[in-house]
């Protein structure tokens, strides 16, 4: 498999153009409207937030994904179009209509996403003018503006693309993402848009995307808050001329995983106020679900996140978080390794060198490995440290 | 019902003595060992952490509570005796034995609790000498030293007592508690010890205590981390000469609730780095369990906690937290009131006066009322705001 290109995203696969503009939702100078267009009708797949207070664009795009085919994705930042009542529903549909009119397709073939403050109606005049601008700027070259236009409090754009050799031929995958707080501030959301020039029907693409998202974007946490707007939307347009047979799906899924894992970690790395990324790997669980629950509880623990921030080898917090995950465990069977140092086994601490461990914990990437010795299942979560800066950012997001 | 006395705790009911001393676990000058003794064999009840990595003293005291009767509670702070292996089990039992020898009772009639750092063996020589000291200092007067000796990073002692008039006569309830981070730093724990001079059998006391703890100590959150050592232990010695009949149990439970609610709120108020207490009341739920899940998810949301800290009327975060609680909700039926101001109803924001609301949110006590309009069940949670100070305290707890 070829290496990841982190300087190009959704424009890398054949047959896709995109653009990003400022339309007037955010402060002048900040891009706030993005469009990704396929040159032909594409297969669409999507994974959305499970939050029941989900935003209007999420409800709209779920329907688009159910339809199975789409031409484009339009997304704005700075306003989540969430908890905006019936007007919000009409505005989400209107965004799709404005794009569909220009493409000459059905509105239900245009996915929509929004991220930003909630409870405020979208400035539809600004968006209408912005969509006209987007069509003037569509390009298949650099997609930095597209990646920038979906950001909120992110401090850097997130792009990745890869070429995949399969038995059926070479195809390409490209993606852009945004994260930041909740993952996302003020519900602002995790968004990822993925393109591929492979030809693959919805019935095959949807489960592949769901599995990959489960192990990547759904295995990260900044603050445990699930946004009302989280959306991962993927278009597969077949412009490569390569139709993926069963024999090629493994390599394709592997490459998609690589792209998504990279972007997921970039989101954690860019978590609000984050200075460190830490990986929580739980192995030897009796089921993947158990492993995920434990990994997630550790990854979300404020006490673990603050200890990681301080470089404090406070392993007891990790064991205690595992103990309250709601999964049967036996501490006497467990072993915990921090940054390669075994600190706990058989129900008690080992004789480790604390100064050495403190030294290792200064790294900006920290690995925790918890062995349960109960079975063969495992799971990995990625999380960011909790800092005073996070509090500062979120205490005054709107005011 | 008479008013709460917050200057006296476990010594208020008849027939109890207590003491607190420095034995050498914490820094000199800080009390770290406490003893509460009844002048006769008492009924004992208890509610303990559900954390599966629970500490040795928790396992010991569970057995004591199963026995139904006890003479005393011995507790140390500064060391949690948790994840300390077989030695930890022996040490917890030894603490009970040392007290039992002096009282001439069975070790299984002495409850034990510990709070502090984990994974470090208890200094048993210091504790043995400390227990001798405790017996010299036992007093039925001021119990400030007892209350102080169970604290860790708490910034003030927590005591409350009350006189209860019942159809059977007057009885007294007294209690001390500690909290702080997790609730409790480094697993340090929520502890509460309650005494009463009422005569009441274990079979009646245990369910009353369980219900009251559920609605008070189990309805508070500082950071969502459940400690390995959380324990609420209650002794009822009958020294009042009043045996509670069925007719008196309601007044008794109500008074116990009053004591525990006060102490639970004091714990939140003293949460690590906390500057505000906020109450989350969820009404109109289809079940109490649903109401509790939603109230807890809101109370634990970092985005809500930081918004409360900043006095930011970011109500969207409250609705979004409700949306991810795992309970069916209908945002179009919901209404949210912050500090008496209705901000959201029928799926969208109201036309509230934001400046007025920001003003109201400056208070050090904030009330959130979420109406679901689905049924008759309700639940209340109390939480603290999340501050940069919390991060500072917890990033370097051990180092």
mmCIF file with all atom_site columns, N, CA and C in Angstrom, chain B residues 153-184:
data_model
loop_
_atom_site.group_PDB
_atom_site.id
_atom_site.type_symbol
_atom_site.label_atom_id
_atom_site.label_alt_id
_atom_site.label_comp_id
_atom_site.label_asym_id
_atom_site.label_entity_id
_atom_site.label_seq_id
_atom_site.pdbx_PDB_ins_code
_atom_site.Cartn_x
_atom_site.Cartn_y
_atom_site.Cartn_z
_atom_site.occupancy
_atom_site.B_iso_or_equiv
_atom_site.pdbx_formal_charge
_atom_site.auth_seq_id
_atom_site.auth_comp_id
_atom_site.auth_asym_id
_atom_site.auth_atom_id
_atom_site.pdbx_PDB_model_num
ATOM 1  N N  . UNK B 1 153 ? -8.161  16.365 49.977 1.00 0.00 ? 153 UNK B N  1
ATOM 2  C CA . UNK B 1 153 ? -7.987  17.714 49.425 1.00 0.00 ? 153 UNK B CA 1
ATOM 3  C C  . UNK B 1 153 ? -9.184  18.612 49.710 1.00 0.00 ? 153 UNK B C  1
ATOM 4  N N  . UNK B 1 154 ? -10.095 18.173 50.529 1.00 0.00 ? 154 UNK B N  1
ATOM 5  C CA . UNK B 1 154 ? -11.217 19.026 50.951 1.00 0.00 ? 154 UNK B CA 1
ATOM 6  C C  . UNK B 1 154 ? -10.666 20.317 51.556 1.00 0.00 ? 154 UNK B C  1
ATOM 7  N N  . UNK B 1 155 ? -11.387 21.406 51.369 1.00 0.00 ? 155 UNK B N  1
ATOM 8  C CA . UNK B 1 155 ? -10.917 22.662 51.953 1.00 0.00 ? 155 UNK B CA 1
ATOM 9  C C  . UNK B 1 155 ? -11.670 23.047 53.220 1.00 0.00 ? 155 UNK B C  1
ATOM 10 N N  . UNK B 1 156 ? -12.751 22.300 53.550 1.00 0.00 ? 156 UNK B N  1
ATOM 11 C CA . UNK B 1 156 ? -13.428 22.543 54.824 1.00 0.00 ? 156 UNK B CA 1
ATOM 12 C C  . UNK B 1 156 ? -14.069 21.242 55.314 1.00 0.00 ? 156 UNK B C  1
ATOM 13 N N  . UNK B 1 157 ? -14.226 21.098 56.654 1.00 0.00 ? 157 UNK B N  1
ATOM 14 C CA . UNK B 1 157 ? -14.853 19.893 57.198 1.00 0.00 ? 157 UNK B CA 1
ATOM 15 C C  . UNK B 1 157 ? -16.347 19.911 56.911 1.00 0.00 ? 157 UNK B C  1
ATOM 16 N N  . UNK B 1 158 ? -16.963 18.744 56.930 1.00 0.00 ? 158 UNK B N  1
ATOM 17 C CA . UNK B 1 158 ? -18.382 18.628 56.595 1.00 0.00 ? 158 UNK B CA 1
ATOM 18 C C  . UNK B 1 158 ? -19.098 17.864 57.692 1.00 0.00 ? 158 UNK B C  1
ATOM 19 N N  . UNK B 1 159 ? -19.911 18.595 58.461 1.00 0.00 ? 159 UNK B N  1
ATOM 20 C CA . UNK B 1 159 ? -20.655 18.002 59.574 1.00 0.00 ? 159 UNK B CA 1
ATOM 21 C C  . UNK B 1 159 ? -22.108 18.448 59.515 1.00 0.00 ? 159 UNK B C  1
ATOM 22 N N  . UNK B 1 160 ? -22.986 17.610 59.985 1.00 0.00 ? 160 UNK B N  1
ATOM 23 C CA . UNK B 1 160 ? -24.385 18.015 60.123 1.00 0.00 ? 160 UNK B CA 1
ATOM 24 C C  . UNK B 1 160 ? -25.065 17.095 61.124 1.00 0.00 ? 160 UNK B C  1
ATOM 25 N N  . UNK B 1 161 ? -26.040 17.654 61.859 1.00 0.00 ? 161 UNK B N  1
ATOM 26 C CA . UNK B 1 161 ? -26.812 16.822 62.785 1.00 0.00 ? 161 UNK B CA 1
ATOM 27 C C  . UNK B 1 161 ? -28.191 17.434 62.956 1.00 0.00 ? 161 UNK B C  1
ATOM 28 N N  . UNK B 1 162 ? -29.106 16.618 63.429 1.00 0.00 ? 162 UNK B N  1
ATOM 29 C CA . UNK B 1 162 ? -30.494 17.048 63.513 1.00 0.00 ? 162 UNK B CA 1
ATOM 30 C C  . UNK B 1 162 ? -31.231 16.241 64.578 1.00 0.00 ? 162 UNK B C  1
ATOM 31 N N  . UNK B 1 163 ? -32.222 16.881 65.193 1.00 0.00 ? 163 UNK B N  1
ATOM 32 C CA . UNK B 1 163 ? -33.080 16.209 66.158 1.00 0.00 ? 163 UNK B CA 1
ATOM 33 C C  . UNK B 1 163 ? -34.386 15.889 65.439 1.00 0.00 ? 163 UNK B C  1
ATOM 34 N N  . UNK B 1 164 ? -34.891 14.686 65.601 1.00 0.00 ? 164 UNK B N  1
ATOM 35 C CA . UNK B 1 164 ? -36.094 14.279 64.879 1.00 0.00 ? 164 UNK B CA 1
ATOM 36 C C  . UNK B 1 164 ? -37.189 13.925 65.874 1.00 0.00 ? 164 UNK B C  1
ATOM 37 N N  . UNK B 1 165 ? -38.327 14.619 65.774 1.00 0.00 ? 165 UNK B N  1
ATOM 38 C CA . UNK B 1 165 ? -39.476 14.258 66.600 1.00 0.00 ? 165 UNK B CA 1
ATOM 39 C C  . UNK B 1 165 ? -40.296 13.216 65.858 1.00 0.00 ? 165 UNK B C  1
ATOM 40 N N  . UNK B 1 166 ? -40.526 12.094 66.520 1.00 0.00 ? 166 UNK B N  1
ATOM 41 C CA . UNK B 1 166 ? -41.343 11.052 65.901 1.00 0.00 ? 166 UNK B CA 1
ATOM 42 C C  . UNK B 1 166 ? -42.466 10.694 66.873 1.00 0.00 ? 166 UNK B C  1
ATOM 43 N N  . UNK B 1 167 ? -43.497 10.008 66.384 1.00 0.00 ? 167 UNK B N  1
ATOM 44 C CA . UNK B 1 167 ? -44.575 9.559  67.277 1.00 0.00 ? 167 UNK B CA 1
ATOM 45 C C  . UNK B 1 167 ? -44.039 8.725  68.440 1.00 0.00 ? 167 UNK B C  1
ATOM 46 N N  . UNK B 1 168 ? -42.898 8.097  68.276 1.00 0.00 ? 168 UNK B N  1
ATOM 47 C CA . UNK B 1 168 ? -42.340 7.253  69.335 1.00 0.00 ? 168 UNK B CA 1
ATOM 48 C C  . UNK B 1 168 ? -41.443 8.028  70.300 1.00 0.00 ? 168 UNK B C  1
ATOM 49 N N  . UNK B 1 169 ? -41.113 9.272  69.943 1.00 0.00 ? 169 UNK B N  1
ATOM 50 C CA . UNK B 1 169 ? -40.217 10.049 70.783 1.00 0.00 ? 169 UNK B CA 1
ATOM 51 C C  . UNK B 1 169 ? -39.143 10.727 69.939 1.00 0.00 ? 169 UNK B C  1
ATOM 52 N N  . UNK B 1 170 ? -38.234 11.439 70.613 1.00 0.00 ? 170 UNK B N  1
ATOM 53 C CA . UNK B 1 170 ? -37.209 12.199 69.891 1.00 0.00 ? 170 UNK B CA 1
ATOM 54 C C  . UNK B 1 170 ? -35.928 11.397 69.744 1.00 0.00 ? 170 UNK B C  1
ATOM 55 N N  . UNK B 1 171 ? -35.399 11.378 68.529 1.00 0.00 ? 171 UNK B N  1
ATOM 56 C CA . UNK B 1 171 ? -34.108 10.745 68.279 1.00 0.00 ? 171 UNK B CA 1
ATOM 57 C C  . UNK B 1 171 ? -33.212 11.747 67.574 1.00 0.00 ? 171 UNK B C  1
ATOM 58 N N  . UNK B 1 172 ? -31.926 11.409 67.470 1.00 0.00 ? 172 UNK B N  1
ATOM 59 C CA . UNK B 1 172 ? -30.961 12.308 66.879 1.00 0.00 ? 172 UNK B CA 1
ATOM 60 C C  . UNK B 1 172 ? -30.187 11.600 65.758 1.00 0.00 ? 172 UNK B C  1
ATOM 61 N N  . UNK B 1 173 ? -29.797 12.375 64.762 1.00 0.00 ? 173 UNK B N  1
ATOM 62 C CA . UNK B 1 173 ? -28.957 11.861 63.666 1.00 0.00 ? 173 UNK B CA 1
ATOM 63 C C  . UNK B 1 173 ? -27.773 12.822 63.535 1.00 0.00 ? 173 UNK B C  1
ATOM 64 N N  . UNK B 1 174 ? -26.578 12.269 63.359 1.00 0.00 ? 174 UNK B N  1
ATOM 65 C CA . UNK B 1 174 ? -25.386 13.094 63.150 1.00 0.00 ? 174 UNK B CA 1
ATOM 66 C C  . UNK B 1 174 ? -24.523 12.474 62.076 1.00 0.00 ? 174 UNK B C  1
ATOM 67 N N  . UNK B 1 175 ? -23.737 13.286 61.380 1.00 0.00 ? 175 UNK B N  1
ATOM 68 C CA . UNK B 1 175 ? -22.916 12.733 60.303 1.00 0.00 ? 175 UNK B CA 1
ATOM 69 C C  . UNK B 1 175 ? -21.717 13.605 60.005 1.00 0.00 ? 175 UNK B C  1
ATOM 70 N N  . UNK B 1 176 ? -20.665 12.960 59.496 1.00 0.00 ? 176 UNK B N  1
ATOM 71 C CA . UNK B 1 176 ? -19.530 13.686 58.928 1.00 0.00 ? 176 UNK B CA 1
ATOM 72 C C  . UNK B 1 176 ? -19.286 13.113 57.531 1.00 0.00 ? 176 UNK B C  1
ATOM 73 N N  . UNK B 1 177 ? -18.690 13.910 56.676 1.00 0.00 ? 177 UNK B N  1
ATOM 74 C CA . UNK B 1 177 ? -18.440 13.441 55.314 1.00 0.00 ? 177 UNK B CA 1
ATOM 75 C C  . UNK B 1 177 ? -17.180 14.069 54.767 1.00 0.00 ? 177 UNK B C  1
ATOM 76 N N  . UNK B 1 178 ? -16.676 13.469 53.716 1.00 0.00 ? 178 UNK B N  1
ATOM 77 C CA . UNK B 1 178 ? -15.587 14.081 52.959 1.00 0.00 ? 178 UNK B CA 1
ATOM 78 C C  . UNK B 1 178 ? -15.822 13.826 51.473 1.00 0.00 ? 178 UNK B C  1
ATOM 79 N N  . UNK B 1 179 ? -15.299 14.710 50.648 1.00 0.00 ? 179 UNK B N  1
ATOM 80 C CA . UNK B 1 179 ? -15.433 14.505 49.208 1.00 0.00 ? 179 UNK B CA 1
ATOM 81 C C  . UNK B 1 179 ? -14.203 15.020 48.546 1.00 0.00 ? 179 UNK B C  1
ATOM 82 N N  . UNK B 1 180 ? -14.385 15.810 47.568 1.00 0.00 ? 180 UNK B N  1
ATOM 83 C CA . UNK B 1 180 ? -13.358 16.593 46.922 1.00 0.00 ? 180 UNK B CA 1
ATOM 84 C C  . UNK B 1 180 ? -13.288 16.352 45.441 1.00 0.00 ? 180 UNK B C  1
ATOM 85 N N  . UNK B 1 181 ? -12.484 15.385 44.984 1.00 0.00 ? 181 UNK B N  1
ATOM 86 C CA . UNK B 1 181 ? -12.281 15.332 43.537 1.00 0.00 ? 181 UNK B CA 1
ATOM 87 C C  . UNK B 1 181 ? -13.241 14.428 42.846 1.00 0.00 ? 181 UNK B C  1
ATOM 88 N N  . UNK B 1 182 ? -12.847 13.269 42.767 1.00 0.00 ? 182 UNK B N  1
ATOM 89 C CA . UNK B 1 182 ? -13.343 12.247 41.830 1.00 0.00 ? 182 UNK B CA 1
ATOM 90 C C  . UNK B 1 182 ? -14.840 12.065 41.820 1.00 0.00 ? 182 UNK B C  1
ATOM 91 N N  . UNK B 1 183 ? -15.777 12.257 42.590 1.00 0.00 ? 183 UNK B N  1
ATOM 92 C CA . UNK B 1 183 ? -15.673 12.799 43.883 1.00 0.00 ? 183 UNK B CA 1
ATOM 93 C C  . UNK B 1 183 ? -14.501 12.111 44.542 1.00 0.00 ? 183 UNK B C  1
ATOM 94 N N  . UNK B 1 184 ? -13.405 12.860 44.624 1.00 0.00 ? 184 UNK B N  1
ATOM 95 C CA . UNK B 1 184 ? -12.212 12.423 45.287 1.00 0.00 ? 184 UNK B CA 1
ATOM 96 C C  . UNK B 1 184 ? -11.017 12.335 44.358 1.00 0.00 ? 184 UNK B C  1
#
